[in-house]
Amino acid sequence: MRKDRSRWLIALLAAVTLLGAACGGGGDEEEDAGGSGSATETETGSEVEEFPANTTMGKIQQKGELIAGVKYDVPPFGFIDPQTDEVKGFDVDVAQEIADRLGVELNAIEAISDNRIPFLKDGTVDIVASTMTITTDRDVEIDFSEPYYIANGRILVAEGTDDVETLEDLSGKSACTALGSTYEGLLKAVKGVDVQLPETYGECLELIQNGSVQAVVTDDVILTGMIIQDDTLRLVGEELTVEPYGIGVPEGDTEMKEFVDGVLQELYDDGTYDEIYQEWVGQYTDTETEIPDM
Ligand code: GLU
């Protein structure tokens, strides 16, 4: 599994490098330094607030690390850089900013769609930053920050699939999404679709590439990451859903939720969010930074 990921991620990294060059992303090195792996700015400024020991923030400070559940196979939001073996991406940078403001290291472990809520509930992770849509069902089990990114559901097809525009067009065909994603229910509700539910999106990519499924259905940013790796794939049809991403925190932990919301507000105000957005989304899609309403 790990080897398979490395193979396609090497292809991705090559594509990302090419795209970066094509888009004239000259400021990338600087942005990298402020992203995953470097927490110096806030730390050297010694502006880190010390939180009471009985708060979640205080406990994280005591143990010296923020454990965040992120994706490992979903560029550009969370993926392993095969050259350095580091976890990178939009979600990873947001989690890094939260760790920086607590003055602790980030420990970004893999949280797939199906285990991110169990991981929060059993304390495996402190937060989840894993392309996770805020839904009312999930909100019963955990708490969410305010939205920090708005994705949209779309359909991805391979070359030669010319008769798919809507979910209903998938009837009589096989379609893939990740187990535990918002699209699991959406696809199962469409009559006649053979729904494939692997644990990861990397597996969905393999299934559409080897012809086992005719479509992948999930967030546009995840599908765009697949197209960066394989430009024979393409998006079809309209936006299916609106998917506001939230940082997951343990249920009922209002202080932690408010702390994370405060960090997000700072990122919007000081321009850091704009840098993260442009580095991971804007330069590939040619879009201006969109800050979700808090
Ligand atoms: N944003 C959707 C969700 O939270 C799809 C992406 C994912 O599976 O992480 O279910």
PDB file of C-alpha atoms and ligand atoms in Angstrom:
ATOM      1  CA  MET A   1       0.000   0.000   0.000  1.00  0.00           C
ATOM      2  CA  ARG A   2       2.717   2.432   1.009  1.00  0.00           C
ATOM      3  CA  LYS A   3       4.732   1.553  -2.094  1.00  0.00           C
ATOM      4  CA  ASP A   4       1.721   2.141  -4.327  1.00  0.00           C
ATOM      5  CA  ARG A   5       1.225   5.551  -2.812  1.00  0.00           C
ATOM      6  CA  SER A   6       4.829   6.472  -3.372  1.00  0.00           C
ATOM      7  CA  ARG A   7       4.508   5.556  -7.036  1.00  0.00           C
ATOM      8  CA  TRP A   8       1.614   7.859  -7.743  1.00  0.00           C
ATOM      9  CA  LEU A   9       2.872  10.577  -5.474  1.00  0.00           C
ATOM     10  CA  ILE A  10       6.142  10.737  -7.345  1.00  0.00           C
ATOM     11  CA  ALA A  11       4.060  11.353 -10.459  1.00  0.00           C
ATOM     12  CA  LEU A  12       2.111  13.986  -8.574  1.00  0.00           C
ATOM     13  CA  LEU A  13       5.162  15.755  -7.293  1.00  0.00           C
ATOM     14  CA  ALA A  14       6.574  15.899 -10.797  1.00  0.00           C
ATOM     15  CA  ALA A  15       3.266  17.331 -12.016  1.00  0.00           C
ATOM     16  CA  VAL A  16       3.055  19.792  -9.145  1.00  0.00           C
ATOM     17  CA  THR A  17       6.598  20.979  -9.814  1.00  0.00           C
ATOM     18  CA  LEU A  18       5.809  21.423 -13.495  1.00  0.00           C
ATOM     19  CA  LEU A  19       2.565  23.224 -12.781  1.00  0.00           C
ATOM     20  CA  GLY A  20       4.266  25.409 -10.213  1.00  0.00           C
ATOM     21  CA  ALA A  21       6.863  26.407 -12.787  1.00  0.00           C
ATOM     22  CA  ALA A  22       4.187  26.942 -15.432  1.00  0.00           C
ATOM     23  CA  CYS A  23       2.213  29.165 -13.081  1.00  0.00           C
ATOM     24  CA  GLY A  24       5.314  31.176 -12.188  1.00  0.00           C
ATOM     25  CA  GLY A  25       5.014  30.324  -8.507  1.00  0.00           C
ATOM     26  CA  GLY A  26       8.229  32.103  -7.618  1.00  0.00           C
ATOM     27  CA  GLY A  27       7.408  32.662  -3.974  1.00  0.00           C
ATOM     28  CA  ASP A  28       6.976  29.009  -3.153  1.00  0.00           C
ATOM     29  CA  GLU A  29      10.120  28.503  -1.117  1.00  0.00           C
ATOM     30  CA  GLU A  30       9.221  31.273   1.234  1.00  0.00           C
ATOM     31  CA  GLU A  31       5.734  29.898   1.716  1.00  0.00           C
ATOM     32  CA  ASP A  32       7.111  26.412   2.324  1.00  0.00           C
ATOM     33  CA  ALA A  33       9.263  27.710   5.121  1.00  0.00           C
ATOM     34  CA  GLY A  34       6.199  29.027   6.887  1.00  0.00           C
ATOM     35  CA  GLY A  35       4.235  25.855   6.269  1.00  0.00           C
ATOM     36  CA  SER A  36       4.718  22.326   7.484  1.00  0.00           C
ATOM     37  CA  GLY A  37       7.785  21.781   9.559  1.00  0.00           C
ATOM     38  CA  SER A  38       8.589  25.355  10.592  1.00  0.00           C
ATOM     39  CA  ALA A  39       6.936  26.939  13.559  1.00  0.00           C
ATOM     40  CA  THR A  40       9.589  29.497  14.280  1.00  0.00           C
ATOM     41  CA  GLU A  41       7.778  32.758  13.651  1.00  0.00           C
ATOM     42  CA  THR A  42       5.342  32.513  16.476  1.00  0.00           C
ATOM     43  CA  GLU A  43       7.729  30.655  18.748  1.00  0.00           C
ATOM     44  CA  THR A  44      10.580  33.144  18.430  1.00  0.00           C
ATOM     45  CA  GLY A  45       8.122  35.964  18.997  1.00  0.00           C
ATOM     46  CA  SER A  46       7.319  34.234  22.341  1.00  0.00           C
ATOM     47  CA  GLU A  47       3.726  35.293  21.880  1.00  0.00           C
ATOM     48  CA  VAL A  48       2.386  31.875  22.699  1.00  0.00           C
ATOM     49  CA  GLU A  49      -0.361  32.070  25.268  1.00  0.00           C
ATOM     50  CA  GLU A  50      -0.094  29.609  28.143  1.00  0.00           C
ATOM     51  CA  PHE A  51      -3.410  27.895  28.711  1.00  0.00           C
ATOM     52  CA  PRO A  52      -4.680  26.535  32.042  1.00  0.00           C
ATOM     53  CA  ALA A  53      -3.632  22.900  32.591  1.00  0.00           C
ATOM     54  CA  ASN A  54      -7.228  21.686  32.725  1.00  0.00           C
ATOM     55  CA  THR A  55      -8.074  22.901  29.218  1.00  0.00           C
ATOM     56  CA  THR A  56      -7.483  20.856  26.057  1.00  0.00           C
ATOM     57  CA  MET A  57      -5.084  23.555  24.880  1.00  0.00           C
ATOM     58  CA  GLY A  58      -3.173  23.366  28.185  1.00  0.00           C
ATOM     59  CA  LYS A  59      -3.000  19.568  27.969  1.00  0.00           C
ATOM     60  CA  ILE A  60      -1.639  19.769  24.423  1.00  0.00           C
ATOM     61  CA  GLN A  61       0.973  22.259  25.633  1.00  0.00           C
ATOM     62  CA  GLN A  62       1.963  19.897  28.464  1.00  0.00           C
ATOM     63  CA  LYS A  63       2.531  16.971  26.122  1.00  0.00           C
ATOM     64  CA  GLY A  64       4.370  19.230  23.667  1.00  0.00           C
ATOM     65  CA  GLU A  65       2.614  18.098  20.488  1.00  0.00           C
ATOM     66  CA  LEU A  66      -0.642  18.574  18.662  1.00  0.00           C
ATOM     67  CA  ILE A  67      -1.791  15.296  17.135  1.00  0.00           C
ATOM     68  CA  ALA A  68      -3.791  16.085  14.011  1.00  0.00           C
ATOM     69  CA  GLY A  69      -5.571  13.538  11.828  1.00  0.00           C
ATOM     70  CA  VAL A  70      -4.948  14.425   8.182  1.00  0.00           C
ATOM     71  CA  LYS A  71      -5.173  12.684   4.829  1.00  0.00           C
ATOM     72  CA  TYR A  72      -2.025  11.065   3.437  1.00  0.00           C
ATOM     73  CA  ASP A  73      -3.239  10.479  -0.122  1.00  0.00           C
ATOM     74  CA  VAL A  74      -5.316  13.523  -1.000  1.00  0.00           C
ATOM     75  CA  PRO A  75      -3.234  16.160  -2.714  1.00  0.00           C
ATOM     76  CA  PRO A  76      -3.362  19.126  -2.430  1.00  0.00           C
ATOM     77  CA  PHE A  77      -4.976  18.924   1.043  1.00  0.00           C
ATOM     78  CA  GLY A  78      -2.963  16.160   2.722  1.00  0.00           C
ATOM     79  CA  PHE A  79      -0.311  13.960   1.080  1.00  0.00           C
ATOM     80  CA  ILE A  80       3.143  12.508   1.614  1.00  0.00           C
ATOM     81  CA  ASP A  81       5.984  14.149  -0.275  1.00  0.00           C
ATOM     82  CA  PRO A  82       7.874  11.084  -1.547  1.00  0.00           C
ATOM     83  CA  GLN A  83      11.116  13.027  -1.739  1.00  0.00           C
ATOM     84  CA  THR A  84      11.171  14.037   1.922  1.00  0.00           C
ATOM     85  CA  ASP A  85       8.547  11.670   3.344  1.00  0.00           C
ATOM     86  CA  GLU A  86       6.909  14.718   4.958  1.00  0.00           C
ATOM     87  CA  VAL A  87       3.167  15.221   5.134  1.00  0.00           C
ATOM     88  CA  LYS A  88       2.133  18.342   3.234  1.00  0.00           C
ATOM     89  CA  GLY A  89      -0.910  20.196   1.997  1.00  0.00           C
ATOM     90  CA  PHE A  90      -3.582  22.762   2.800  1.00  0.00           C
ATOM     91  CA  ASP A  91      -4.958  20.886   5.811  1.00  0.00           C
ATOM     92  CA  VAL A  92      -1.460  20.191   7.104  1.00  0.00           C
ATOM     93  CA  ASP A  93      -0.542  23.880   6.938  1.00  0.00           C
ATOM     94  CA  VAL A  94      -3.715  24.861   8.806  1.00  0.00           C
ATOM     95  CA  ALA A  95      -2.958  22.237  11.479  1.00  0.00           C
ATOM     96  CA  GLN A  96       0.637  23.517  11.644  1.00  0.00           C
ATOM     97  CA  GLU A  97      -0.635  27.041  12.318  1.00  0.00           C
ATOM     98  CA  ILE A  98      -2.787  25.742  15.167  1.00  0.00           C
ATOM     99  CA  ALA A  99       0.241  23.895  16.611  1.00  0.00           C
ATOM    100  CA  ASP A 100       2.414  27.012  16.221  1.00  0.00           C
ATOM    101  CA  ARG A 101      -0.033  29.114  18.171  1.00  0.00           C
ATOM    102  CA  LEU A 102       0.095  26.577  20.990  1.00  0.00           C
ATOM    103  CA  GLY A 103       3.911  26.552  20.792  1.00  0.00           C
ATOM    104  CA  VAL A 104       4.025  22.785  20.177  1.00  0.00           C
ATOM    105  CA  GLU A 105       5.165  20.412  17.435  1.00  0.00           C
ATOM    106  CA  LEU A 106       2.667  19.094  14.917  1.00  0.00           C
ATOM    107  CA  ASN A 107       2.304  15.325  14.739  1.00  0.00           C
ATOM    108  CA  ALA A 108       0.207  14.749  11.607  1.00  0.00           C
ATOM    109  CA  ILE A 109      -1.042  11.159  11.580  1.00  0.00           C
ATOM    110  CA  GLU A 110      -3.204   9.607   8.879  1.00  0.00           C
ATOM    111  CA  ALA A 111      -6.963   9.866   9.380  1.00  0.00           C
ATOM    112  CA  ILE A 112      -9.021   8.428   6.526  1.00  0.00           C
ATOM    113  CA  SER A 113     -12.638   9.424   5.996  1.00  0.00           C
ATOM    114  CA  ASP A 114     -13.991   6.489   7.956  1.00  0.00           C
ATOM    115  CA  ASN A 115     -11.854   6.753  11.093  1.00  0.00           C
ATOM    116  CA  ARG A 116     -11.510  10.488  11.664  1.00  0.00           C
ATOM    117  CA  ILE A 117     -14.535  10.727  13.987  1.00  0.00           C
ATOM    118  CA  PRO A 118     -13.608   7.550  15.961  1.00  0.00           C
ATOM    119  CA  PHE A 119     -10.055   8.951  16.284  1.00  0.00           C
ATOM    120  CA  LEU A 120     -11.424  12.151  17.847  1.00  0.00           C
ATOM    121  CA  LYS A 121     -13.788  10.263  20.132  1.00  0.00           C
ATOM    122  CA  ASP A 122     -11.166   7.849  21.474  1.00  0.00           C
ATOM    123  CA  GLY A 123      -8.468  10.507  21.858  1.00  0.00           C
ATOM    124  CA  THR A 124      -6.135   9.159  19.150  1.00  0.00           C
ATOM    125  CA  VAL A 125      -6.031  12.704  17.743  1.00  0.00           C
ATOM    126  CA  ASP A 126      -6.518  16.172  19.243  1.00  0.00           C
ATOM    127  CA  ILE A 127      -7.986  17.630  16.073  1.00  0.00           C
ATOM    128  CA  VAL A 128      -9.012  16.441  12.623  1.00  0.00           C
ATOM    129  CA  ALA A 129      -8.038  18.442   9.524  1.00  0.00           C
ATOM    130  CA  SER A 130      -8.954  15.912   6.868  1.00  0.00           C
ATOM    131  CA  THR A 131     -11.123  17.426   4.111  1.00  0.00           C
ATOM    132  CA  MET A 132     -14.007  16.928   6.519  1.00  0.00           C
ATOM    133  CA  THR A 133     -17.376  18.447   5.671  1.00  0.00           C
ATOM    134  CA  ILE A 134     -19.420  19.899   8.506  1.00  0.00           C
ATOM    135  CA  THR A 135     -22.691  17.952   8.541  1.00  0.00           C
ATOM    136  CA  THR A 136     -25.499  17.859  11.078  1.00  0.00           C
ATOM    137  CA  ASP A 137     -25.018  14.111  11.595  1.00  0.00           C
ATOM    138  CA  ARG A 138     -21.322  14.493  12.327  1.00  0.00           C
ATOM    139  CA  ASP A 139     -21.986  17.533  14.491  1.00  0.00           C
ATOM    140  CA  VAL A 140     -23.851  15.267  16.908  1.00  0.00           C
ATOM    141  CA  GLU A 141     -20.716  13.213  17.521  1.00  0.00           C
ATOM    142  CA  ILE A 142     -17.988  15.865  17.442  1.00  0.00           C
ATOM    143  CA  ASP A 143     -17.681  19.648  17.328  1.00  0.00           C
ATOM    144  CA  PHE A 144     -16.485  21.655  14.357  1.00  0.00           C
ATOM    145  CA  SER A 145     -14.678  24.929  13.866  1.00  0.00           C
ATOM    146  CA  GLU A 146     -16.307  27.472  11.626  1.00  0.00           C
ATOM    147  CA  PRO A 147     -15.844  26.549   7.939  1.00  0.00           C
ATOM    148  CA  TYR A 148     -12.288  27.155   6.665  1.00  0.00           C
ATOM    149  CA  TYR A 149     -12.782  25.994   3.067  1.00  0.00           C
ATOM    150  CA  ILE A 150     -15.793  25.437   0.820  1.00  0.00           C
ATOM    151  CA  ALA A 151     -15.516  22.517  -1.591  1.00  0.00           C
ATOM    152  CA  ASN A 152     -18.144  21.231  -4.019  1.00  0.00           C
ATOM    153  CA  GLY A 153     -19.093  17.694  -4.950  1.00  0.00           C
ATOM    154  CA  ARG A 154     -18.344  16.693  -8.546  1.00  0.00           C
ATOM    155  CA  ILE A 155     -18.093  13.645 -10.803  1.00  0.00           C
ATOM    156  CA  LEU A 156     -14.774  12.555 -12.335  1.00  0.00           C
ATOM    157  CA  VAL A 157     -14.686  10.218 -15.342  1.00  0.00           C
ATOM    158  CA  ALA A 158     -12.007   8.568 -17.445  1.00  0.00           C
ATOM    159  CA  GLU A 159     -11.364   9.086 -21.139  1.00  0.00           C
ATOM    160  CA  GLY A 160     -14.020   7.363 -23.215  1.00  0.00           C
ATOM    161  CA  THR A 161     -16.825   7.787 -20.690  1.00  0.00           C
ATOM    162  CA  ASP A 162     -18.967  10.257 -22.597  1.00  0.00           C
ATOM    163  CA  ASP A 163     -22.442   9.510 -21.266  1.00  0.00           C
ATOM    164  CA  VAL A 164     -22.162  10.775 -17.692  1.00  0.00           C
ATOM    165  CA  GLU A 165     -23.281  14.232 -16.579  1.00  0.00           C
ATOM    166  CA  THR A 166     -25.396  13.519 -13.499  1.00  0.00           C
ATOM    167  CA  LEU A 167     -25.514  11.012 -10.655  1.00  0.00           C
ATOM    168  CA  GLU A 168     -28.454   9.288 -12.364  1.00  0.00           C
ATOM    169  CA  ASP A 169     -26.270   8.697 -15.423  1.00  0.00           C
ATOM    170  CA  LEU A 170     -24.151   6.426 -13.213  1.00  0.00           C
ATOM    171  CA  SER A 171     -26.980   3.878 -13.121  1.00  0.00           C
ATOM    172  CA  GLY A 172     -25.678   0.621 -14.592  1.00  0.00           C
ATOM    173  CA  LYS A 173     -22.093   1.754 -13.943  1.00  0.00           C
ATOM    174  CA  SER A 174     -19.548   1.457 -11.123  1.00  0.00           C
ATOM    175  CA  ALA A 175     -18.592   4.542  -9.143  1.00  0.00           C
ATOM    176  CA  CYS A 176     -16.062   5.023  -6.354  1.00  0.00           C
ATOM    177  CA  THR A 177     -15.923   7.205  -3.272  1.00  0.00           C
ATOM    178  CA  ALA A 178     -14.191   6.707   0.067  1.00  0.00           C
ATOM    179  CA  LEU A 179     -15.866   4.738   2.825  1.00  0.00           C
ATOM    180  CA  GLY A 180     -17.345   7.144   5.365  1.00  0.00           C
ATOM    181  CA  SER A 181     -17.442  10.144   3.053  1.00  0.00           C
ATOM    182  CA  THR A 182     -20.495  12.327   2.535  1.00  0.00           C
ATOM    183  CA  TYR A 183     -20.808  10.776  -0.937  1.00  0.00           C
ATOM    184  CA  GLU A 184     -21.327   7.250   0.375  1.00  0.00           C
ATOM    185  CA  GLY A 185     -24.987   7.972   1.136  1.00  0.00           C
ATOM    186  CA  LEU A 186     -25.426  10.139  -1.950  1.00  0.00           C
ATOM    187  CA  LEU A 187     -24.248   7.364  -4.286  1.00  0.00           C
ATOM    188  CA  LYS A 188     -26.093   4.568  -2.488  1.00  0.00           C
ATOM    189  CA  ALA A 189     -29.324   6.545  -2.943  1.00  0.00           C
ATOM    190  CA  VAL A 190     -29.001   6.424  -6.734  1.00  0.00           C
ATOM    191  CA  LYS A 191     -30.673   3.345  -8.206  1.00  0.00           C
ATOM    192  CA  GLY A 192     -28.569   0.882 -10.148  1.00  0.00           C
ATOM    193  CA  VAL A 193     -25.112   2.193  -9.243  1.00  0.00           C
ATOM    194  CA  ASP A 194     -22.457  -0.306  -8.223  1.00  0.00           C
ATOM    195  CA  VAL A 195     -20.863   1.705  -5.392  1.00  0.00           C
ATOM    196  CA  GLN A 196     -17.240   0.891  -4.609  1.00  0.00           C
ATOM    197  CA  LEU A 197     -16.124   2.067  -1.176  1.00  0.00           C
ATOM    198  CA  PRO A 198     -12.405   1.595  -0.567  1.00  0.00           C
ATOM    199  CA  GLU A 199     -10.877   3.197   2.503  1.00  0.00           C
ATOM    200  CA  THR A 200      -8.825   5.760   0.617  1.00  0.00           C
ATOM    201  CA  TYR A 201      -9.096   8.037  -2.388  1.00  0.00           C
ATOM    202  CA  GLY A 202      -5.774   6.703  -3.653  1.00  0.00           C
ATOM    203  CA  GLU A 203      -7.576   3.405  -4.201  1.00  0.00           C
ATOM    204  CA  CYS A 204     -10.420   5.171  -6.071  1.00  0.00           C
ATOM    205  CA  LEU A 205      -7.791   6.664  -8.361  1.00  0.00           C
ATOM    206  CA  GLU A 206      -6.345   3.221  -9.063  1.00  0.00           C
ATOM    207  CA  LEU A 207      -9.826   1.808  -9.738  1.00  0.00           C
ATOM    208  CA  ILE A 208     -10.708   4.458 -12.313  1.00  0.00           C
ATOM    209  CA  GLN A 209      -7.288   4.178 -13.942  1.00  0.00           C
ATOM    210  CA  ASN A 210      -7.537   0.414 -14.350  1.00  0.00           C
ATOM    211  CA  GLY A 211     -11.125   0.611 -15.598  1.00  0.00           C
ATOM    212  CA  SER A 212     -12.771  -1.086 -12.600  1.00  0.00           C
ATOM    213  CA  VAL A 213     -15.006   1.955 -12.063  1.00  0.00           C
ATOM    214  CA  GLN A 214     -16.294   4.524 -14.543  1.00  0.00           C
ATOM    215  CA  ALA A 215     -16.438   7.452 -12.119  1.00  0.00           C
ATOM    216  CA  VAL A 216     -15.125   8.860  -8.859  1.00  0.00           C
ATOM    217  CA  VAL A 217     -17.470  11.105  -6.898  1.00  0.00           C
ATOM    218  CA  THR A 218     -16.134  13.408  -4.211  1.00  0.00           C
ATOM    219  CA  ASP A 219     -14.973  16.986  -3.541  1.00  0.00           C
ATOM    220  CA  ASP A 220     -13.693  19.024  -6.487  1.00  0.00           C
ATOM    221  CA  VAL A 221     -10.343  19.711  -4.816  1.00  0.00           C
ATOM    222  CA  ILE A 222      -9.693  15.989  -4.306  1.00  0.00           C
ATOM    223  CA  LEU A 223     -10.673  15.241  -7.909  1.00  0.00           C
ATOM    224  CA  THR A 224      -8.484  18.090  -9.143  1.00  0.00           C
ATOM    225  CA  GLY A 225      -5.591  16.432  -7.302  1.00  0.00           C
ATOM    226  CA  MET A 226      -6.328  13.265  -9.297  1.00  0.00           C
ATOM    227  CA  ILE A 227      -6.357  15.190 -12.588  1.00  0.00           C
ATOM    228  CA  ILE A 228      -2.965  16.704 -11.701  1.00  0.00           C
ATOM    229  CA  GLN A 229      -1.689  13.128 -11.499  1.00  0.00           C
ATOM    230  CA  ASP A 230      -3.509  11.889 -14.614  1.00  0.00           C
ATOM    231  CA  ASP A 231      -4.704  14.403 -17.175  1.00  0.00           C
ATOM    232  CA  THR A 232      -6.784  11.821 -19.049  1.00  0.00           C
ATOM    233  CA  LEU A 233      -9.321  12.145 -16.216  1.00  0.00           C
ATOM    234  CA  ARG A 234     -11.880  14.963 -16.294  1.00  0.00           C
ATOM    235  CA  LEU A 235     -14.705  16.561 -14.350  1.00  0.00           C
ATOM    236  CA  VAL A 236     -18.185  16.357 -15.848  1.00  0.00           C
ATOM    237  CA  GLY A 237     -21.590  17.842 -15.031  1.00  0.00           C
ATOM    238  CA  GLU A 238     -22.521  20.453 -12.476  1.00  0.00           C
ATOM    239  CA  GLU A 239     -21.629  20.956  -8.832  1.00  0.00           C
ATOM    240  CA  LEU A 240     -23.564  18.337  -6.879  1.00  0.00           C
ATOM    241  CA  THR A 241     -23.165  19.527  -3.308  1.00  0.00           C
ATOM    242  CA  VAL A 242     -21.651  22.237  -1.127  1.00  0.00           C
ATOM    243  CA  GLU A 243     -19.061  20.870   1.317  1.00  0.00           C
ATOM    244  CA  PRO A 244     -17.897  23.328   3.985  1.00  0.00           C
ATOM    245  CA  TYR A 245     -14.743  21.929   5.623  1.00  0.00           C
ATOM    246  CA  GLY A 246     -14.390  22.247   9.390  1.00  0.00           C
ATOM    247  CA  ILE A 247     -11.622  21.355  11.832  1.00  0.00           C
ATOM    248  CA  GLY A 248     -12.977  18.583  14.039  1.00  0.00           C
ATOM    249  CA  VAL A 249     -12.524  18.875  17.809  1.00  0.00           C
ATOM    250  CA  PRO A 250     -13.919  16.640  20.573  1.00  0.00           C
ATOM    251  CA  GLU A 251     -17.657  16.904  21.221  1.00  0.00           C
ATOM    252  CA  GLY A 252     -18.534  19.572  23.771  1.00  0.00           C
ATOM    253  CA  ASP A 253     -15.047  21.097  23.903  1.00  0.00           C
ATOM    254  CA  THR A 254     -16.230  24.671  23.413  1.00  0.00           C
ATOM    255  CA  GLU A 255     -12.931  26.184  24.556  1.00  0.00           C
ATOM    256  CA  MET A 256     -10.977  24.212  21.959  1.00  0.00           C
ATOM    257  CA  LYS A 257     -13.493  25.045  19.237  1.00  0.00           C
ATOM    258  CA  GLU A 258     -13.253  28.737  20.101  1.00  0.00           C
ATOM    259  CA  PHE A 259      -9.475  28.569  20.199  1.00  0.00           C
ATOM    260  CA  VAL A 260      -9.375  27.004  16.708  1.00  0.00           C
ATOM    261  CA  ASP A 261     -11.885  29.577  15.430  1.00  0.00           C
ATOM    262  CA  GLY A 262      -9.644  32.303  16.852  1.00  0.00           C
ATOM    263  CA  VAL A 263      -6.615  30.863  15.018  1.00  0.00           C
ATOM    264  CA  LEU A 264      -8.587  30.745  11.754  1.00  0.00           C
ATOM    265  CA  GLN A 265      -9.623  34.381  12.211  1.00  0.00           C
ATOM    266  CA  GLU A 266      -5.971  35.344  12.748  1.00  0.00           C
ATOM    267  CA  LEU A 267      -4.980  33.467   9.593  1.00  0.00           C
ATOM    268  CA  TYR A 268      -7.602  35.388   7.620  1.00  0.00           C
ATOM    269  CA  ASP A 269      -6.582  38.714   9.168  1.00  0.00           C
ATOM    270  CA  ASP A 270      -2.784  38.426   8.843  1.00  0.00           C
ATOM    271  CA  GLY A 271      -2.739  37.053   5.275  1.00  0.00           C
ATOM    272  CA  THR A 272      -1.503  33.554   6.198  1.00  0.00           C
ATOM    273  CA  TYR A 273      -4.711  31.954   4.946  1.00  0.00           C
ATOM    274  CA  ASP A 274      -4.256  33.713   1.619  1.00  0.00           C
ATOM    275  CA  GLU A 275      -0.718  32.250   1.344  1.00  0.00           C
ATOM    276  CA  ILE A 276      -1.916  28.748   2.188  1.00  0.00           C
ATOM    277  CA  TYR A 277      -4.825  29.026  -0.248  1.00  0.00           C
ATOM    278  CA  GLN A 278      -2.662  30.259  -3.096  1.00  0.00           C
ATOM    279  CA  GLU A 279       0.036  27.680  -2.478  1.00  0.00           C
ATOM    280  CA  TRP A 280      -2.289  24.687  -2.513  1.00  0.00           C
ATOM    281  CA  VAL A 281      -5.388  25.758  -4.480  1.00  0.00           C
ATOM    282  CA  GLY A 282      -5.097  29.157  -6.153  1.00  0.00           C
ATOM    283  CA  GLN A 283      -2.030  28.513  -8.282  1.00  0.00           C
ATOM    284  CA  TYR A 284      -3.528  25.335  -9.781  1.00  0.00           C
ATOM    285  CA  THR A 285      -7.047  26.580 -10.333  1.00  0.00           C
ATOM    286  CA  ASP A 286      -6.283  30.231 -11.040  1.00  0.00           C
ATOM    287  CA  THR A 287      -8.766  31.344  -8.405  1.00  0.00           C
ATOM    288  CA  GLU A 288      -8.658  34.211  -5.950  1.00  0.00           C
ATOM    289  CA  THR A 289      -8.597  33.323  -2.277  1.00  0.00           C
ATOM    290  CA  GLU A 290     -12.105  32.903  -0.939  1.00  0.00           C
ATOM    291  CA  ILE A 291     -12.498  33.299   2.793  1.00  0.00           C
ATOM    292  CA  PRO A 292     -15.591  31.472   4.077  1.00  0.00           C
ATOM    293  CA  ASP A 293     -17.976  33.503   6.236  1.00  0.00           C
ATOM    294  CA  MET A 294     -17.281  32.920   9.914  1.00  0.00           C
TER     295      MET A 294
HETATM  296  N1  GLU B   1     -15.619  16.359   2.284  1.00  0.00           N
HETATM  297  C1  GLU B   1     -16.250  15.068   2.164  1.00  0.00           C
HETATM  298  C2  GLU B   1     -16.384  14.395   3.503  1.00  0.00           C
HETATM  299  O1  GLU B   1     -16.010  14.927   4.504  1.00  0.00           O
HETATM  300  C3  GLU B   1     -15.530  14.179   1.182  1.00  0.00           C
HETATM  301  C4  GLU B   1     -14.053  14.121   1.353  1.00  0.00           C
HETATM  302  C5  GLU B   1     -13.613  13.079   2.360  1.00  0.00           C
HETATM  303  O2  GLU B   1     -14.089  11.936   2.309  1.00  0.00           O
HETATM  304  O3  GLU B   1     -12.760  13.423   3.169  1.00  0.00           O
HETATM  305  O4  GLU B   1     -16.901  13.319   3.582  1.00  0.00           O
END
